[in-house]
mmCIF file of C-alpha atoms in Angstrom:
data_model
loop_
_atom_site.group_PDB
_atom_site.id
_atom_site.type_symbol
_atom_site.label_atom_id
_atom_site.label_comp_id
_atom_site.label_asym_id
_atom_site.label_seq_id
_atom_site.Cartn_x
_atom_site.Cartn_y
_atom_site.Cartn_z
ATOM 1 C CA MET D 9 3.527 32.905 15.559
ATOM 2 C CA THR D 10 3.023 29.173 16.107
ATOM 3 C CA SER D 11 3.717 27.962 19.640
ATOM 4 C CA GLN D 12 6.439 25.381 20.027
ATOM 5 C CA ILE D 13 5.569 22.222 21.914
ATOM 6 C CA PRO D 14 7.742 22.051 25.029
ATOM 7 C CA SER D 15 9.730 18.889 25.611
ATOM 8 C CA SER D 16 7.831 18.390 28.877
ATOM 9 C CA ALA D 17 4.543 17.859 27.036
ATOM 10 C CA SER D 18 3.764 14.145 26.905
ATOM 11 C CA THR D 19 2.267 12.282 23.988
ATOM 12 C CA ASN D 20 -0.897 11.668 26.019
ATOM 13 C CA ASP D 21 -1.196 15.413 26.740
ATOM 14 C CA LEU D 22 -0.855 16.288 23.067
ATOM 15 C CA GLN D 23 -3.439 13.687 22.077
ATOM 16 C CA ARG D 24 -5.832 14.998 24.725
ATOM 17 C CA PHE D 25 -5.375 18.587 23.543
ATOM 18 C CA ARG D 26 -6.116 17.540 19.962
ATOM 19 C CA GLN D 27 -9.229 15.657 21.015
ATOM 20 C CA GLU D 28 -10.441 18.666 23.009
ATOM 21 C CA ALA D 29 -9.712 20.986 20.085
ATOM 22 C CA LEU D 30 -11.679 18.823 17.671
ATOM 23 C CA GLY D 31 -14.526 18.668 20.163
ATOM 24 C CA TRP D 32 -14.639 22.460 20.255
ATOM 25 C CA LEU D 33 -14.535 22.582 16.450
ATOM 26 C CA VAL D 34 -17.605 20.366 16.220
ATOM 27 C CA ARG D 35 -19.492 22.179 18.967
ATOM 28 C CA ARG D 36 -18.826 25.659 17.523
ATOM 29 C CA ARG D 37 -20.605 24.530 14.344
ATOM 30 C CA ASP D 38 -23.749 23.675 16.311
ATOM 31 C CA ALA D 39 -26.718 25.942 15.549
ATOM 32 C CA GLN D 40 -27.383 26.297 19.294
ATOM 33 C CA TRP D 41 -23.910 27.688 20.032
ATOM 34 C CA SER D 42 -24.333 30.696 22.325
ATOM 35 C CA ALA D 43 -22.313 33.710 23.467
ATOM 36 C CA GLN D 44 -21.780 31.973 26.809
ATOM 37 C CA ASP D 45 -20.461 28.923 24.973
ATOM 38 C CA GLU D 46 -18.089 31.152 23.011
ATOM 39 C CA ALA D 47 -16.828 32.758 26.208
ATOM 40 C CA SER D 48 -16.106 29.330 27.696
ATOM 41 C CA PHE D 49 -14.297 28.356 24.498
ATOM 42 C CA GLN D 50 -12.145 31.484 24.627
ATOM 43 C CA THR D 51 -11.258 30.724 28.247
ATOM 44 C CA TRP D 52 -10.113 27.242 27.239
ATOM 45 C CA LEU D 53 -8.290 28.542 24.141
ATOM 46 C CA HIS D 54 -6.163 31.025 26.099
ATOM 47 C CA SER D 55 -5.555 28.897 29.169
ATOM 48 C CA ASP D 56 -2.612 27.087 27.544
ATOM 49 C CA PRO D 57 -0.515 27.942 24.454
ATOM 50 C CA LEU D 58 -0.852 24.326 23.355
ATOM 51 C CA HIS D 59 -4.637 24.714 23.229
ATOM 52 C CA ALA D 60 -4.331 27.434 20.589
ATOM 53 C CA GLN D 61 -1.832 25.373 18.628
ATOM 54 C CA ALA D 62 -4.007 22.256 18.755
ATOM 55 C CA TYR D 63 -7.058 24.251 17.655
ATOM 56 C CA ALA D 64 -5.165 25.784 14.710
ATOM 57 C CA GLN D 65 -4.045 22.326 13.629
ATOM 58 C CA GLY D 66 -7.619 21.111 13.988
ATOM 59 C CA GLU D 67 -8.896 23.875 11.720
ATOM 60 C CA THR D 68 -6.333 22.808 9.128
ATOM 61 C CA PHE D 69 -7.576 19.242 9.461
ATOM 62 C CA TRP D 70 -11.175 20.402 9.043
ATOM 63 C CA GLY D 71 -10.250 22.194 5.844
ATOM 64 C CA GLU D 72 -8.672 19.018 4.493
ATOM 65 C CA LEU D 73 -11.795 16.896 4.851
ATOM 66 C CA ASP D 74 -12.745 17.520 1.231
ATOM 67 C CA GLY D 75 -9.475 15.891 0.180
ATOM 68 C CA MET D 76 -10.239 12.661 2.028
ATOM 69 C CA PRO D 77 -11.379 9.495 0.251
ATOM 70 C CA ASP D 78 -15.139 9.611 -0.392
ATOM 71 C CA ASP D 79 -15.920 6.515 1.667
ATOM 72 C CA LEU D 80 -13.983 7.749 4.706
ATOM 73 C CA ARG D 81 -15.484 11.246 4.517
ATOM 74 C CA ALA D 82 -19.005 9.840 4.220
ATOM 75 C CA SER D 83 -18.418 7.472 7.142
ATOM 76 C CA MET D 84 -17.050 10.233 9.341
ATOM 77 C CA ARG D 85 -19.873 12.647 8.553
ATOM 78 C CA SER D 86 -22.427 9.936 9.299
ATOM 79 C CA ARG D 87 -20.848 9.234 12.694
ATOM 80 C CA LEU D 88 -20.542 12.941 13.441
ATOM 81 C CA ALA D 89 -24.231 13.418 12.649
ATOM 82 C CA GLN D 90 -25.175 10.563 14.985
ATOM 83 C CA ASP D 91 -22.985 11.889 17.797
ATOM 84 C CA LYS D 92 -24.239 15.448 17.339
ATOM 85 C CA ALA D 93 -27.824 14.117 17.582
ATOM 86 C CA ARG D 94 -26.963 12.388 20.861
ATOM 87 C CA LEU D 95 -25.276 15.578 21.996
ATOM 88 C CA ALA D 96 -28.343 17.689 21.144
ATOM 89 C CA SER D 97 -30.561 15.203 22.987
ATOM 90 C CA ALA D 98 -28.330 15.435 26.051
ATOM 91 C CA ARG D 99 -28.422 19.242 25.945
ATOM 92 C CA SER D 100 -32.238 19.322 25.663
ATOM 93 C CA VAL D 101 -32.728 17.683 29.065
ATOM 94 C CA GLN D 102 -30.604 20.290 30.845
ATOM 95 C CA GLN D 103 -32.061 23.335 32.605
ATOM 96 C CA PRO D 104 -31.167 26.681 30.973
ATOM 97 C CA THR D 105 -29.269 27.823 34.049
ATOM 98 C CA ARG D 106 -26.112 29.877 34.351
ATOM 99 C CA ARG D 107 -24.194 26.634 34.981
ATOM 100 C CA ARG D 108 -25.583 24.914 31.856
ATOM 101 C CA PHE D 109 -22.357 24.968 29.857
ATOM 102 C CA LEU D 110 -20.225 23.893 32.821
ATOM 103 C CA ALA D 111 -22.436 20.820 33.254
ATOM 104 C CA TRP D 112 -22.259 20.001 29.548
ATOM 105 C CA PRO D 113 -19.082 17.862 29.655
ATOM 106 C CA VAL D 114 -20.572 15.768 32.453
ATOM 107 C CA VAL D 115 -23.948 15.201 30.854
ATOM 108 C CA SER D 116 -22.687 14.702 27.293
ATOM 109 C CA GLY D 117 -19.204 13.349 27.912
ATOM 110 C CA MET D 118 -19.744 10.133 26.018
ATOM 111 C CA ALA D 119 -21.267 11.912 23.031
ATOM 112 C CA MET D 120 -18.407 14.405 22.835
ATOM 113 C CA ALA D 121 -15.866 11.632 23.267
ATOM 114 C CA GLY D 122 -17.404 10.003 20.218
ATOM 115 C CA VAL D 123 -17.238 13.233 18.203
ATOM 116 C CA ALA D 124 -13.667 14.025 19.219
ATOM 117 C CA GLY D 125 -12.645 10.401 18.860
ATOM 118 C CA VAL D 126 -13.925 10.207 15.306
ATOM 119 C CA GLY D 127 -12.236 13.516 14.563
ATOM 120 C CA TYR D 128 -8.935 12.486 16.063
ATOM 121 C CA MET D 129 -8.929 9.131 14.281
ATOM 122 C CA THR D 130 -9.673 10.889 11.020
ATOM 123 C CA TRP D 131 -6.976 13.460 11.737
ATOM 124 C CA SER D 132 -4.541 10.600 12.333
ATOM 125 C CA HIS D 133 -5.782 8.942 9.161
ATOM 126 C CA LEU D 134 -5.011 12.088 7.197
ATOM 127 C CA GLN D 135 -1.478 12.134 8.566
ATOM 128 C CA ALA D 136 -1.070 8.502 7.473
ATOM 129 C CA GLN D 137 -2.343 9.104 3.941
ATOM 130 C CA PRO D 138 0.062 10.053 1.151
ATOM 131 C CA THR D 139 -0.228 13.568 -0.240
ATOM 132 C CA SER D 140 0.853 12.341 -3.669
ATOM 133 C CA VAL D 141 1.286 8.962 -5.352
ATOM 134 C CA GLN D 142 3.197 8.216 -8.544
ATOM 135 C CA ALA D 143 3.976 4.915 -10.285
ATOM 136 C CA PHE D 144 6.569 4.323 -12.991
ATOM 137 C CA ARG D 145 7.889 1.383 -14.973
ATOM 138 C CA THR D 146 10.259 0.764 -17.843
ATOM 139 C CA GLU D 147 10.049 -2.042 -20.352
ATOM 140 C CA ARG D 148 12.836 -4.392 -21.372
ATOM 141 C CA GLY D 149 15.615 -2.406 -23.032
ATOM 142 C CA GLN D 150 14.119 0.955 -21.977
ATOM 143 C CA GLN D 151 15.622 3.573 -19.688
ATOM 144 C CA GLN D 152 13.784 6.630 -18.450
ATOM 145 C CA ASN D 153 14.319 9.844 -16.474
ATOM 146 C CA VAL D 154 11.375 10.791 -14.248
ATOM 147 C CA SER D 155 10.721 13.810 -12.042
ATOM 148 C CA LEU D 156 9.058 13.406 -8.651
ATOM 149 C CA ALA D 157 6.606 15.762 -6.987
ATOM 150 C CA ASP D 158 9.243 17.133 -4.578
ATOM 151 C CA GLY D 159 11.738 18.050 -7.297
ATOM 152 C CA SER D 160 13.809 14.887 -6.897
ATOM 153 C CA SER D 161 14.645 12.867 -9.998
ATOM 154 C CA VAL D 162 15.064 9.183 -10.786
ATOM 155 C CA ARG D 163 16.943 7.560 -13.633
ATOM 156 C CA MET D 164 15.352 4.152 -14.173
ATOM 157 C CA ASP D 165 17.148 1.259 -15.820
ATOM 158 C CA THR D 166 15.594 -1.433 -17.972
ATOM 159 C CA ALA D 167 12.728 -3.573 -16.603
ATOM 160 C CA THR D 168 12.310 -1.415 -13.501
ATOM 161 C CA GLN D 169 9.127 -0.760 -11.569
ATOM 162 C CA LEU D 170 8.657 1.582 -8.620
ATOM 163 C CA GLU D 171 5.929 3.385 -6.690
ATOM 164 C CA VAL D 172 6.388 6.784 -5.048
ATOM 165 C CA ARG D 173 4.384 7.941 -2.029
ATOM 166 C CA PHE D 174 4.948 11.279 -0.341
ATOM 167 C CA TYR D 175 3.513 11.885 3.134
ATOM 168 C CA ARG D 176 3.447 15.006 5.270
ATOM 169 C CA GLN D 177 6.373 13.771 7.355
ATOM 170 C CA ARG D 178 8.315 11.502 4.989
ATOM 171 C CA ARG D 179 8.929 10.453 1.380
ATOM 172 C CA GLU D 180 8.939 6.814 0.276
ATOM 173 C CA VAL D 181 9.795 4.954 -2.911
ATOM 174 C CA GLN D 182 9.006 1.249 -3.179
ATOM 175 C CA LEU D 183 11.454 -0.282 -5.644
ATOM 176 C CA ILE D 184 9.439 -3.296 -6.730
ATOM 177 C CA GLU D 185 12.030 -4.550 -9.173
ATOM 178 C CA GLY D 186 14.976 -3.296 -11.188
ATOM 179 C CA GLN D 187 17.540 -0.600 -10.491
ATOM 180 C CA ALA D 188 17.553 3.171 -10.419
ATOM 181 C CA VAL D 189 19.673 6.192 -9.540
ATOM 182 C CA PHE D 190 18.032 8.683 -7.192
ATOM 183 C CA GLU D 191 18.930 12.367 -6.995
ATOM 184 C CA VAL D 192 17.120 13.629 -3.917
ATOM 185 C CA GLN D 193 16.129 17.225 -3.231
ATOM 186 C CA HIS D 194 16.350 18.332 0.383
ATOM 187 C CA ASP D 195 13.003 19.505 1.785
ATOM 188 C CA GLY D 196 13.306 18.593 5.459
ATOM 189 C CA ARG D 197 11.602 15.209 5.147
ATOM 190 C CA PRO D 198 13.563 11.949 5.115
ATOM 191 C CA PHE D 199 13.570 10.077 1.816
ATOM 192 C CA HIS D 200 13.298 6.285 2.035
ATOM 193 C CA VAL D 201 13.804 3.711 -0.695
ATOM 194 C CA LEU D 202 12.250 0.381 0.284
ATOM 195 C CA ALA D 203 13.468 -2.651 -1.660
ATOM 196 C CA GLY D 204 12.550 -6.109 -0.438
ATOM 197 C CA LEU D 205 13.537 -6.210 3.238
ATOM 198 C CA THR D 206 16.072 -3.407 2.910
ATOM 199 C CA ARG D 207 15.576 0.309 3.618
ATOM 200 C CA VAL D 208 17.804 3.085 2.262
ATOM 201 C CA THR D 209 17.328 6.463 3.962
ATOM 202 C CA VAL D 210 18.683 9.819 2.827
ATOM 203 C CA VAL D 211 17.962 13.541 3.137
ATOM 204 C CA GLY D 212 19.743 14.860 0.028
ATOM 205 C CA THR D 213 22.182 12.963 -2.197
ATOM 206 C CA ARG D 214 22.629 10.861 -5.354
ATOM 207 C CA PHE D 215 22.804 7.080 -5.083
ATOM 208 C CA SER D 216 21.817 3.895 -6.859
ATOM 209 C CA VAL D 217 19.716 0.983 -5.610
ATOM 210 C CA ARG D 218 19.360 -2.395 -7.284
ATOM 211 C CA TYR D 219 16.753 -5.009 -6.389
ATOM 212 C CA THR D 220 16.422 -7.879 -8.881
ATOM 213 C CA PRO D 221 15.670 -10.930 -6.717
ATOM 214 C CA GLY D 222 14.941 -13.086 -9.751
ATOM 215 C CA MET D 223 18.474 -12.709 -11.084
ATOM 216 C CA PRO D 224 21.276 -15.148 -10.190
ATOM 217 C CA GLY D 225 23.583 -13.660 -7.572
ATOM 218 C CA HIS D 226 21.235 -10.775 -6.784
ATOM 219 C CA ALA D 227 18.835 -12.085 -4.143
ATOM 220 C CA GLY D 228 19.325 -9.005 -1.966
ATOM 221 C CA VAL D 229 19.837 -5.296 -2.557
ATOM 222 C CA GLN D 230 22.891 -3.402 -3.810
ATOM 223 C CA VAL D 231 23.377 0.251 -2.842
ATOM 224 C CA ALA D 232 26.106 2.591 -4.116
ATOM 225 C CA VAL D 233 26.538 6.267 -3.225
ATOM 226 C CA GLU D 234 27.718 8.873 -5.725
ATOM 227 C CA GLU D 235 27.177 11.992 -3.597
ATOM 228 C CA GLY D 236 26.162 12.662 0.002
ATOM 229 C CA ARG D 237 25.372 10.031 2.626
ATOM 230 C CA VAL D 238 22.776 7.289 3.070
ATOM 231 C CA ARG D 239 21.905 4.716 5.710
ATOM 232 C CA VAL D 240 21.182 1.133 4.738
ATOM 233 C CA ALA D 241 19.187 -0.920 7.237
ATOM 234 C CA ALA D 242 17.025 -4.020 7.442
ATOM 235 C CA LEU D 243 13.364 -3.189 6.953
ATOM 236 C CA GLY D 244 11.028 -4.481 9.637
ATOM 237 C CA VAL D 245 7.496 -5.374 8.594
ATOM 238 C CA ALA D 246 5.983 -3.579 11.601
ATOM 239 C CA GLU D 247 7.907 -0.351 10.997
ATOM 240 C CA ALA D 248 6.990 -0.423 7.316
ATOM 241 C CA GLU D 249 3.307 -0.730 8.231
ATOM 242 C CA ARG D 250 3.595 2.203 10.668
ATOM 243 C CA GLY D 251 5.829 4.258 8.388
ATOM 244 C CA ALA D 252 8.005 5.032 11.420
ATOM 245 C CA TYR D 253 11.685 4.231 11.041
ATOM 246 C CA ASP D 254 14.766 4.429 13.235
ATOM 247 C CA LEU D 255 16.819 6.940 11.256
ATOM 248 C CA GLN D 256 19.999 6.014 13.141
ATOM 249 C CA ALA D 257 19.813 2.297 12.409
ATOM 250 C CA GLY D 258 21.917 0.536 9.818
ATOM 251 C CA ASP D 259 25.222 1.187 8.055
ATOM 252 C CA LEU D 260 26.230 4.687 7.023
ATOM 253 C CA LEU D 261 27.615 5.049 3.486
ATOM 254 C CA THR D 262 29.353 8.107 2.086
ATOM 255 C CA ALA D 263 30.250 9.090 -1.470
ATOM 256 C CA GLY D 264 32.203 6.395 -3.279
ATOM 257 C CA GLN D 265 31.024 3.537 -1.057
ATOM 258 C CA GLN D 266 28.726 0.573 -1.694
ATOM 259 C CA ILE D 267 27.139 -2.282 0.214
ATOM 260 C CA SER D 268 25.021 -5.376 -0.459
ATOM 261 C CA THR D 269 22.308 -7.001 1.645
ATOM 262 C CA ASP D 270 20.817 -10.464 1.472
ATOM 263 C CA ALA D 271 17.196 -11.486 0.940
ATOM 264 C CA GLN D 272 16.462 -10.853 4.639
ATOM 265 C CA GLY D 273 17.854 -7.318 4.531
ATOM 266 C CA MET D 274 21.001 -8.221 6.478
ATOM 267 C CA VAL D 275 24.442 -7.054 5.342
ATOM 268 C CA ALA D 276 25.878 -9.627 2.927
ATOM 269 C CA SER D 277 29.167 -7.848 2.257
ATOM 270 C CA PRO D 278 30.924 -5.083 4.209
ATOM 271 C CA VAL D 279 31.047 -1.485 3.039
ATOM 272 C CA SER D 280 33.545 -1.236 0.157
ATOM 273 C CA ALA D 281 34.705 1.218 -2.473
ATOM 274 C CA VAL D 282 32.663 1.661 -5.637
ATOM 275 C CA SER D 283 34.377 0.164 -8.694
ATOM 276 C CA ALA D 284 36.113 2.339 -11.251
ATOM 277 C CA ASP D 285 33.035 2.027 -13.488
ATOM 278 C CA GLY D 286 31.032 4.138 -11.041
ATOM 279 C CA VAL D 287 27.786 3.567 -9.182
ATOM 280 C CA ALA D 288 25.639 2.953 -12.260
ATOM 281 C CA PRO D 289 27.512 2.318 -15.527
ATOM 282 C CA TRP D 290 24.221 1.336 -17.144
ATOM 283 C CA ARG D 291 23.452 5.065 -17.439
ATOM 284 C CA GLU D 292 26.071 5.110 -20.216
ATOM 285 C CA GLN D 293 24.638 1.862 -21.635
ATOM 286 C CA ARG D 294 27.404 -0.285 -20.144
ATOM 287 C CA VAL D 295 27.292 -3.443 -18.044
ATOM 288 C CA SER D 296 30.509 -4.500 -16.358
ATOM 289 C CA PHE D 297 31.516 -7.880 -14.979
ATOM 290 C CA VAL D 298 34.433 -8.791 -12.743
ATOM 291 C CA ASP D 299 35.053 -12.542 -12.468
ATOM 292 C CA VAL D 300 31.357 -13.365 -12.922
ATOM 293 C CA PRO D 301 30.046 -16.776 -14.130
ATOM 294 C CA LEU D 302 29.164 -16.612 -17.815
ATOM 295 C CA ALA D 303 25.590 -17.780 -17.162
ATOM 296 C CA GLN D 304 25.069 -14.914 -14.705
ATOM 297 C CA ALA D 305 26.601 -12.369 -17.109
ATOM 298 C CA LEU D 306 24.358 -13.473 -19.974
ATOM 299 C CA ALA D 307 21.294 -13.310 -17.710
ATOM 300 C CA GLU D 308 22.233 -9.706 -16.904
ATOM 301 C CA VAL D 309 22.460 -8.783 -20.586
ATOM 302 C CA GLU D 310 19.129 -10.552 -21.169
ATOM 303 C CA ARG D 311 17.506 -7.930 -18.923
ATOM 304 C CA TYR D 312 18.042 -5.435 -21.758
ATOM 305 C CA ARG D 313 17.357 -7.597 -24.807
ATOM 306 C CA SER D 314 17.613 -11.179 -26.011
ATOM 307 C CA THR D 315 21.173 -12.373 -26.600
ATOM 308 C CA GLY D 316 20.026 -15.247 -28.827
ATOM 309 C CA LEU D 317 22.533 -17.449 -26.964
ATOM 310 C CA GLN D 318 22.069 -20.683 -25.034
ATOM 311 C CA VAL D 319 24.478 -22.359 -22.613
ATOM 312 C CA ARG D 320 23.768 -26.017 -21.917
ATOM 313 C CA ASP D 321 27.197 -27.190 -20.755
ATOM 314 C CA PRO D 322 27.587 -26.565 -16.971
ATOM 315 C CA LYS D 323 31.340 -26.112 -17.394
ATOM 316 C CA VAL D 324 30.782 -23.343 -19.934
ATOM 317 C CA ALA D 325 28.145 -21.725 -17.718
ATOM 318 C CA ALA D 326 30.658 -21.624 -14.862
ATOM 319 C CA MET D 327 33.431 -19.930 -16.868
ATOM 320 C CA ARG D 328 34.377 -16.597 -15.305
ATOM 321 C CA LEU D 329 33.896 -13.454 -17.366
ATOM 322 C CA SER D 330 35.380 -9.987 -16.856
ATOM 323 C CA GLY D 331 34.807 -7.012 -19.106
ATOM 324 C CA THR D 332 32.490 -4.169 -20.092
ATOM 325 C CA PHE D 333 29.784 -4.593 -22.729
ATOM 326 C CA ASP D 334 27.012 -2.617 -24.400
ATOM 327 C CA PRO D 335 23.881 -4.653 -23.548
ATOM 328 C CA MET D 336 22.106 -3.363 -26.655
ATOM 329 C CA ALA D 337 24.925 -4.317 -29.063
ATOM 330 C CA ILE D 338 24.311 -8.052 -29.210
ATOM 331 C CA SER D 339 26.380 -8.661 -32.335
ATOM 332 C CA ALA D 340 29.401 -7.146 -30.572
ATOM 333 C CA LEU D 341 28.830 -9.539 -27.671
ATOM 334 C CA HIS D 342 28.769 -12.499 -30.060
ATOM 335 C CA LYS D 343 32.127 -11.424 -31.463
ATOM 336 C CA ALA D 344 33.676 -10.702 -28.061
ATOM 337 C CA LEU D 345 32.891 -13.948 -26.228
ATOM 338 C CA PRO D 346 35.212 -16.229 -28.285
ATOM 339 C CA ARG D 347 37.979 -13.639 -27.842
ATOM 340 C CA VAL D 348 37.839 -13.465 -24.053
ATOM 341 C CA LEU D 349 36.812 -17.040 -23.208
ATOM 342 C CA PRO D 350 37.756 -20.490 -24.573
ATOM 343 C CA VAL D 351 34.377 -20.874 -26.289
ATOM 344 C CA ARG D 352 32.859 -20.767 -29.750
ATOM 345 C CA LEU D 353 29.358 -20.094 -31.010
ATOM 346 C CA GLN D 354 27.713 -23.035 -32.695
ATOM 347 C CA GLU D 355 24.443 -22.660 -34.564
ATOM 348 C CA ARG D 356 22.198 -25.693 -34.669
ATOM 349 C CA ASN D 357 18.520 -25.876 -35.630
ATOM 350 C CA GLY D 358 18.212 -22.089 -35.485
ATOM 351 C CA VAL D 359 19.734 -21.908 -31.980
ATOM 352 C CA ILE D 360 23.134 -20.388 -31.197
ATOM 353 C CA GLU D 361 24.831 -22.363 -28.448
ATOM 354 C CA VAL D 362 27.979 -21.356 -26.555
ATOM 355 C CA VAL D 363 30.202 -24.446 -26.461
ATOM 356 C CA PRO D 364 33.838 -25.164 -25.491
ATOM 357 C CA SER D 365 36.326 -24.192 -28.169
ATOM 358 C CA ASN D 366 38.077 -27.604 -28.035
#
């Protein structure tokens, strides 16, 4: 049974135990390892439950070396070989007395510190490396369902690009552009969606995230929850680099709620109820507008396919549009606009312009 780390154990203690464990791992693979050395190792191993736990974790790390990047593995093995050579040189000058092993840490302390240090840094590197990486994108007018390595699923809207990285302690999706609905499987690790300077964190739920900074009126991020709960918080550059997040920070959203952030990741509008159209009407090939400038509405439809329409008159561009449309049915849009707004479509030189009706 694996020992549990007591709350009284400090971070420095745990790091020291891991360094010692990795030092023992290296030394036990030395051809000159003796029965007396093994006895000293067993004394250390059983002197503290945390020693046994650290050594077991170290053995796991050692078994994962083959999965490391080639350049890192080669670099580590080279440094280990150099440090083991220094260690062997230090051992050769000692007298073969009964106290030989007890004097070893004093004589070869710097060499072993190098071995354990390289091992611990590599161990830390392994923890910081993703266990799986996936990248997905949809083209203009395309939607796609994708399955992630943990059993979660993502429904991607048109012109959407994201990268998925799963680590031993967390799961991350970088929404580079577009919008998607996430259905997250619970596996004990937090699930983060990073979009611009906004972070959305969840353990198990279904929610949508939109990040289209190039679109008018959408400089920030929009989050809507269909099931479960999520936290929406500003994403700090330092915490993103470390991959360590404050899971209690930000605004808590429950099912049926939505929120928007600005380009800096700060809340741009308070938590509100999701509209009657739901968190992601685009899944049913619908885009909905409520009192939105015509220019902005047409730009949204253009994400799916060309409308073939131009708006040159600022007054027409500013007209407010409400309604639900199929972004792939452009001919229906052409028919609908003159019915809901005081405009007409005028074709000139092969271009269809939206102009005032009078």
